Each structure stands twice: as C-alpha cells, then as structure tokens.
Short mmCIF file of C-alpha atoms and ligand atoms in Angstrom, two decimals:
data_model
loop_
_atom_site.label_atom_id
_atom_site.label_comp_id
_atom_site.label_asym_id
_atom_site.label_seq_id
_atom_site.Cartn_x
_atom_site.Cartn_y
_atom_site.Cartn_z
CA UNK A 111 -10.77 0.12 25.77
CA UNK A 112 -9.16 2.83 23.01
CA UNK A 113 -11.26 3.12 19.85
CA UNK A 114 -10.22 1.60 16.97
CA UNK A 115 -9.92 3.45 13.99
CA UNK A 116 -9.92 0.67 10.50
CA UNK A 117 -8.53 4.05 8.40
CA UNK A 118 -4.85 5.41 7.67
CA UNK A 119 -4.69 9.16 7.54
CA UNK A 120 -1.61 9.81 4.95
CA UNK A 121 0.65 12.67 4.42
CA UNK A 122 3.81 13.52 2.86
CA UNK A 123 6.39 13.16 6.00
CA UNK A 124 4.28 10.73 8.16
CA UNK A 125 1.40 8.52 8.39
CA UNK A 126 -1.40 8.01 11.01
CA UNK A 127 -1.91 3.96 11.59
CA UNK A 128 -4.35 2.75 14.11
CA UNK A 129 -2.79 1.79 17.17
CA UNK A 130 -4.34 -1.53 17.06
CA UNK A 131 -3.02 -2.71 14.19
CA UNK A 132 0.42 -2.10 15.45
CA UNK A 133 2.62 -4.46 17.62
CA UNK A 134 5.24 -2.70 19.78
CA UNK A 135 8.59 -3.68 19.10
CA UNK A 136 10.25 -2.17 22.56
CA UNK A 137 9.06 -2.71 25.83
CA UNK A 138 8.89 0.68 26.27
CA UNK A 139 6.21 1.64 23.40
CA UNK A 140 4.01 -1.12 24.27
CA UNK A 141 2.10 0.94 27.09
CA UNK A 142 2.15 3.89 25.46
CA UNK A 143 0.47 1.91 22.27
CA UNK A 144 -2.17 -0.13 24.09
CA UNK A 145 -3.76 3.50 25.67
CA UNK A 146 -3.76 4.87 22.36
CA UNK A 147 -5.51 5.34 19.55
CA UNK A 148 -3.25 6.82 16.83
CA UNK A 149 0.94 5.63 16.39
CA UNK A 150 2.50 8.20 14.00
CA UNK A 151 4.69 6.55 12.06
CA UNK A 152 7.79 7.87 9.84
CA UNK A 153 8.07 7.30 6.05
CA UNK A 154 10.81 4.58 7.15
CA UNK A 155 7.90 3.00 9.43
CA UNK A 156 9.69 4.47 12.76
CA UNK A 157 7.07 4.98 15.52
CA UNK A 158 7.31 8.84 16.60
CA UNK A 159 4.63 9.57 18.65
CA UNK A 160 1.01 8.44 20.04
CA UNK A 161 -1.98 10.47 20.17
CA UNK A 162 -4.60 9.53 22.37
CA UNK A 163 -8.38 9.69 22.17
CA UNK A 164 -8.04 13.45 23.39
CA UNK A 165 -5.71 14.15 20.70
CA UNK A 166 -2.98 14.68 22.76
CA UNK A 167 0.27 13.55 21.45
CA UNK A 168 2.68 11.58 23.49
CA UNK A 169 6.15 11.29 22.04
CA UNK A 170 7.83 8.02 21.91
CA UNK A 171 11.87 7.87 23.46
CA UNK A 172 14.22 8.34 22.50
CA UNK A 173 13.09 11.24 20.63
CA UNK A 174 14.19 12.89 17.83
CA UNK A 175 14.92 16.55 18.28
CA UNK A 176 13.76 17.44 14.74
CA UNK A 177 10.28 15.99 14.28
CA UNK A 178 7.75 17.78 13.37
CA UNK A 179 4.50 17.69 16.08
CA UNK A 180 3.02 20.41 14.43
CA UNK A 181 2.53 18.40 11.13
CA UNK A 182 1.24 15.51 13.35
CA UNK A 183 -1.51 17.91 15.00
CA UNK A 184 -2.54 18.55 11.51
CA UNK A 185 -2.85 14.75 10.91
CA UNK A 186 -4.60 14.39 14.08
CA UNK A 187 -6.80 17.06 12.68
CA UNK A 188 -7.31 14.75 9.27
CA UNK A 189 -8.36 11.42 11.68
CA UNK A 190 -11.27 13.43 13.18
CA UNK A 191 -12.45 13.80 10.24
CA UNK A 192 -12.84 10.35 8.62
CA UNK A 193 -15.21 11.21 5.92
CA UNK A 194 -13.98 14.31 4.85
CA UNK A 195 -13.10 13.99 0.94
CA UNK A 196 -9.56 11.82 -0.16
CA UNK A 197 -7.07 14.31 -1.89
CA UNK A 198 -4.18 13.03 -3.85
CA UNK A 199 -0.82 13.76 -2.00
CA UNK A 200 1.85 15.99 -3.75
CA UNK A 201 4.42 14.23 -5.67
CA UNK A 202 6.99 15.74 -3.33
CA UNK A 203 10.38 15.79 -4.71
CA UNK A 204 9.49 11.95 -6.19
CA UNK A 205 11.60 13.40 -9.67
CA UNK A 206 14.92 13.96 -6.91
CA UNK A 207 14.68 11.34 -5.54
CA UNK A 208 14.63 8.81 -8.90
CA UNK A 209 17.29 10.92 -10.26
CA UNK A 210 19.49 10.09 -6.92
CA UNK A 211 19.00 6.37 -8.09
CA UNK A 212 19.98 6.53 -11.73
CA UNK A 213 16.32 6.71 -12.72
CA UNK A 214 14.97 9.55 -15.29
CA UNK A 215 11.68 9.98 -14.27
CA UNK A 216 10.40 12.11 -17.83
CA UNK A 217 12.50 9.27 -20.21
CA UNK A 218 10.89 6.68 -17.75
CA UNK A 219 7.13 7.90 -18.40
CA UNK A 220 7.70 8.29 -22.07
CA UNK A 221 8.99 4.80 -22.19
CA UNK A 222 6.93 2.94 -20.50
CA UNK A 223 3.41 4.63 -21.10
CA UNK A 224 3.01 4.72 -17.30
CA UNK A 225 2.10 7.77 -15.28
CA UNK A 226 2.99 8.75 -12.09
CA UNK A 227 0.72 7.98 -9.59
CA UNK A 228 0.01 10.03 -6.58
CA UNK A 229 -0.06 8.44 -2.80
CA UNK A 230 -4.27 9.11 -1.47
CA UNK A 231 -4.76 10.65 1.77
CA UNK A 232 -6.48 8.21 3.31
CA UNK A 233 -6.65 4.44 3.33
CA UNK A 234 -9.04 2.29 4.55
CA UNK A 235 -8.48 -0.93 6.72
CA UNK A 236 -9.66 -3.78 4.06
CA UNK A 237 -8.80 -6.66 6.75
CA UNK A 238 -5.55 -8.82 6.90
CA UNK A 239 -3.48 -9.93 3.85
CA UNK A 240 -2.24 -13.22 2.90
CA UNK A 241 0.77 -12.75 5.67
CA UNK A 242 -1.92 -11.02 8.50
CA UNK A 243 -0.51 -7.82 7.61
CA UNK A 244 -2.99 -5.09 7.37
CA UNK A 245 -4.12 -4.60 4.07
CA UNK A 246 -5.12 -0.90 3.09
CA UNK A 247 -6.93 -0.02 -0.10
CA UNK A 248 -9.37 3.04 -1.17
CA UNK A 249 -12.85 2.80 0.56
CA UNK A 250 -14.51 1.87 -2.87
CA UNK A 251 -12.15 -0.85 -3.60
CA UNK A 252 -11.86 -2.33 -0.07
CA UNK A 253 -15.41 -2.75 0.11
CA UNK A 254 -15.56 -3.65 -4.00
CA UNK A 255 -12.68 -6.54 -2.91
CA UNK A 256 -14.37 -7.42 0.51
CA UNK A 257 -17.49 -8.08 -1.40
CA UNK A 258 -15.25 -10.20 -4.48
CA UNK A 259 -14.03 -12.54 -1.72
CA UNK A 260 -17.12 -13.39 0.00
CA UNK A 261 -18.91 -14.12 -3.79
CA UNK A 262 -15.84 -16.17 -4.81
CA UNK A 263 -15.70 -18.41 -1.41
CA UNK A 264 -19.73 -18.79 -1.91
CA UNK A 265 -18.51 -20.61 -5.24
CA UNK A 266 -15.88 -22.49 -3.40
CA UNK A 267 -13.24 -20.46 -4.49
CA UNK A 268 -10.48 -18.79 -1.96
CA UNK A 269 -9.35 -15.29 -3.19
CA UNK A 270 -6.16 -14.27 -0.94
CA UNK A 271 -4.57 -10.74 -0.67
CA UNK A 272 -1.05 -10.77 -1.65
CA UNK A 273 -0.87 -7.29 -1.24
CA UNK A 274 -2.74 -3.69 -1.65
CA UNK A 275 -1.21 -0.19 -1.20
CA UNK A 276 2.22 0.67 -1.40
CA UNK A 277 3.89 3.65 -0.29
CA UNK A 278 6.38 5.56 -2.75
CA UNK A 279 8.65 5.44 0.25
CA UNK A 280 7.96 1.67 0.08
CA UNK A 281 8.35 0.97 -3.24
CA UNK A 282 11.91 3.27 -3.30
CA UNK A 283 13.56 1.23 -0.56
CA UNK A 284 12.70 -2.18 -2.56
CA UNK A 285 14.80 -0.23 -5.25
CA UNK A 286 17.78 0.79 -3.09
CA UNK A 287 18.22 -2.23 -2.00
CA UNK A 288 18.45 -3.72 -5.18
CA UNK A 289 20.62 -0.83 -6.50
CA UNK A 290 22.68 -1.75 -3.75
CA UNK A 291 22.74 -5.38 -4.21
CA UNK A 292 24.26 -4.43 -7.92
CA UNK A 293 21.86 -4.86 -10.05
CA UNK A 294 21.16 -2.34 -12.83
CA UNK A 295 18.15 -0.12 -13.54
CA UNK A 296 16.63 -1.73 -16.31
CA UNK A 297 17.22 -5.44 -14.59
CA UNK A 298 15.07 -3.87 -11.57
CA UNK A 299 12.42 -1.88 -13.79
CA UNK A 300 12.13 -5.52 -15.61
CA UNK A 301 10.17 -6.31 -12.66
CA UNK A 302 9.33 -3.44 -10.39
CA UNK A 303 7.92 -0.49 -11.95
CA UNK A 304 9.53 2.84 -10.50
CA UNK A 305 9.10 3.59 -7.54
CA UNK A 306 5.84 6.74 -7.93
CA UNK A 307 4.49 4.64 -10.95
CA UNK A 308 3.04 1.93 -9.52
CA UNK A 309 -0.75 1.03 -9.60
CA UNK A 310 -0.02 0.34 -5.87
CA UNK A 311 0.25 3.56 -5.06
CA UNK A 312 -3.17 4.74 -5.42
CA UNK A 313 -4.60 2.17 -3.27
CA UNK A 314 -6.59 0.58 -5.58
CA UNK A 315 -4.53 -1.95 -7.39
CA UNK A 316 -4.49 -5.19 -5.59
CA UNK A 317 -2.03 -8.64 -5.87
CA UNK A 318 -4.48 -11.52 -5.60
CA UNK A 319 -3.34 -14.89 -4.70
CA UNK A 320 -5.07 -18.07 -3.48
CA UNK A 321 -4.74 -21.36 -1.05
CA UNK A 322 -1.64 -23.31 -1.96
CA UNK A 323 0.07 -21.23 -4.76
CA UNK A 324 3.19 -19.23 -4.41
CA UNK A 325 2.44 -15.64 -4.37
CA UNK A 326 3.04 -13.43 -7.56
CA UNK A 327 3.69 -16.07 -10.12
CA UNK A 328 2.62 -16.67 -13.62
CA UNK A 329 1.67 -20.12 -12.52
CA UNK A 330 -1.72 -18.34 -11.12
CA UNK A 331 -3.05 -18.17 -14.55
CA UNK A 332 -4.00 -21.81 -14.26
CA UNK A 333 -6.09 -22.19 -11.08
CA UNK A 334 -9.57 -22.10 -10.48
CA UNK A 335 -9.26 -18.56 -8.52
CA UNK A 336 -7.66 -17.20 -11.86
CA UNK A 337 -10.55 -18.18 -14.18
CA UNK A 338 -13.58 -16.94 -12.06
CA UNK A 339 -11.68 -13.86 -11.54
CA UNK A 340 -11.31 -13.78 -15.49
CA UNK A 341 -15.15 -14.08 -15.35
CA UNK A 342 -16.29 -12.55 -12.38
CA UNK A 343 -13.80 -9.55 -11.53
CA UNK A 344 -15.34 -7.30 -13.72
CA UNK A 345 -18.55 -7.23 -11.81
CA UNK A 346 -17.15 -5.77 -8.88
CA UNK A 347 -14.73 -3.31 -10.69
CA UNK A 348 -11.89 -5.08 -11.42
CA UNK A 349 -9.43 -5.38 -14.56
CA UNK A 350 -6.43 -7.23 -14.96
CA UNK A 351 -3.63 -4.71 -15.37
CA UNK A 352 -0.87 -6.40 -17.30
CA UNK A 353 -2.00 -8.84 -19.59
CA UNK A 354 0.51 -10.35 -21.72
CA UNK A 355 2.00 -8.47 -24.65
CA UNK A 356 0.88 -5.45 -22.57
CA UNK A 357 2.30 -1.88 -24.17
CA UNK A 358 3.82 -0.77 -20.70
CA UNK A 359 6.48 -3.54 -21.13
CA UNK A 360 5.81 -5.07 -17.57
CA UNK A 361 5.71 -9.38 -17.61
CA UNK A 362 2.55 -10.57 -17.65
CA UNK A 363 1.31 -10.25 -14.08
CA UNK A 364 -2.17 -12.97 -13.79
CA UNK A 365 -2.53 -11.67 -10.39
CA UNK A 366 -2.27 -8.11 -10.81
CA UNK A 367 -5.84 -6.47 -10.67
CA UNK A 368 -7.21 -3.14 -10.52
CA UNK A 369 -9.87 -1.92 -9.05
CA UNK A 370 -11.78 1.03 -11.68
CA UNK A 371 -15.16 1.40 -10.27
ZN1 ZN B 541 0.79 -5.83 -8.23
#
C-alpha cells in the first residue's frame, strides 16, 4: 500500500499531486501510478514522472527529452517536508505572458483595484468538490471550510464546493480559449478576472454552491445555504468577495467567498 500524501507541493514549472488522487489515462501509467506516491505533473496537467516512496523518480513514456528531473528532485525535496513554511511562488513572466494575449497587466491593476496574486507553494487536500475533483485550498482555510460544512449540515444546510484553487496556468488557458473563440478582452475580463489576479490563486478563495442549484449563479443569493452563510461565514473566516456595486467592477458573485482568517 503507497502512502498517501492529502498535500500538493507547487512550483513554477511543475506540480507534485498525490498519486492517489490521480486516475491514469494510458494503460501504460496506470502501474507506474498505483506503486507510487508522487505523479509530477506539467503546468498543462501532463504526467512526467513518478517518484516513489524512496524518492526515486520514474519517468513516464514517451518522454520528453527536455524535462527537467533536477527541478523535480527539488520538489521531491519540498514533499518531505510537509510542514516546512508556505512561500508565495514568483510571478514568473505572468506580465509576458498577459501581454501575449492583448492584456496590460499595469493598466489592468490600476483599473480594476485588483492585485496580482501569487500561486502558494503548497496546497492542502480539502476533500472532493462538487464534481469529485480534488479540491485544494491553504491549510487554514481547508480546515476553516471543512469545519463551515460540517456546522452548516448540523443546521440542515448542504454547503457544496464549486471550486477552490486555481492555477495561473489554469486560469490563462480559460482565457486562450476564449481569445480564440473571438471574443474580446474586456467581454472575457467582464467575467473572468485576469488570469494572476484572481482570489483563486492564493488558495484561499472558494466558489460555494449547494444541493440542486446551478453552480456560479446569481440565483444562489436566494437559498437557504446563501443566508446562513450571510450569517454564519464570518465565524469561520469567511467574507463575501464581490458584493454588488463592488469597486473592482466584477458582477456580483453570491457564491464567491474568501477565506481571511
Ligand atoms: Zn470564485
């Protein structure tokens, strides 16, 4: 039986996931991921490589003649170390990369009264969203949402994750696409913020939804989930981001929160 690790070790070219969280989608990875304990995953979500519980790394076919192992040994290094203090990642040529989509990241900030907001380190495995994807959040605010859900479902109330951390990596190909798909910068930043400014990124920001209503829609504002977490959220560190008429010029977003300790 591998161990199971319930963090994600973070970098800025690759990211650590626990092997069991992972499903292999070849034939061939799917030995190679139920012996091991780490799956090193590209920024594209690409298995590379598996390390096993002796920190050896096994690469997965076909490979790739450029990857970096020595960068993984360092993450490897990072998942022995599970309480060793969360840094903030490096922005890491975010301002390029905005630039290659028609997005000034300076006019951006000073428009919208966001700031950029750097990727954590390390995650922590806060249990399976709405969709029984693994949903990763800072250790304070998985455990501050883990406790929410069980004092909500004690008052009959079903709190749902939507979704928790997003990757800049993430959050860029949801604009690429769009750009691709035609539709203009502002039409996209109408409803996504830019990619590196999103409360998602930090891991503590968190889409709630609950049994029976759509996710992400203003129509959340008028269920029973919405009002005790109008009453309740606070208690455990939570604020509603984007209330309406907020100054960032995002919609009003009822099931936005944000965990703030
Ligand atoms: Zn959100």
């Amino acid at each position: 039986m591998p161990f199971r690790p319930r963090y994600l070790v973070n970098s800025n070219h690759a990211e650590l996931w626990p092997a069991w969280l992972l499903r292999a989608r070849r034939n061939a990875d799917a030995r190679a991921l139920a012996t091991a304990g780490w799956v090193v995953r590209d920024r594209d979500g690409a298995y590379l490589a598996t390390i096993d519980s002796k920190g050896k790394i096994h690469l997965l076919p076909p490979l790739h003649p450029s990857r970096d192992a020595d960068g993984w040994r360092v993450l490897a290094r990072d998942a022995d170390a599970p309480h060793a203090p969360v840094v903030a990642l490096p922005m890491h040529g975010l301002e390029r990369r905005l630039l290659e989509l028609g997005l000034d990241a300076d006019d951006y900030a000073r428009r919208s009264g966001l700031e950029q907001v750097p990727e954590p380190s390390r995650l922590s495995f806060a249990g399976f969203d709405r969709y029984r994807r693994p949903l990763w959040l800072g250790d304070a605010a998985s455990r501050a949402w883990n406790r929410m859900r069980v004092a909500a479902a004690d008052d009959g109330v079903v709190l749902d994750a939507i979704s928790g951390y997003r990757s800049h990596a993430y959050q860029m190909g949801i604009f690429a696409r769009k750009r691709a798909r035609g539709l203009s910068v502002d039409e996209i930043l109408a409803v996504n913020a830019a990619p590196g400014f999103s409360e998602h990124h930090s891991g503590n920001a968190l889409d709630i939804g609950t049994n029976g209503e759509p996710p992400a829609e203003e129509s959340f504002e008028r269920t029973t989930a919405f009002r005790w977490l109008s009453d309740h959220a606070g208690d455990f560190g939570f604020r509603l981001s984007y209330p309406r008429d907020n100054p960032h010029g995002i919609v009003y977003e009822p099931w936005h929160w944000c965990w703030h300790g």
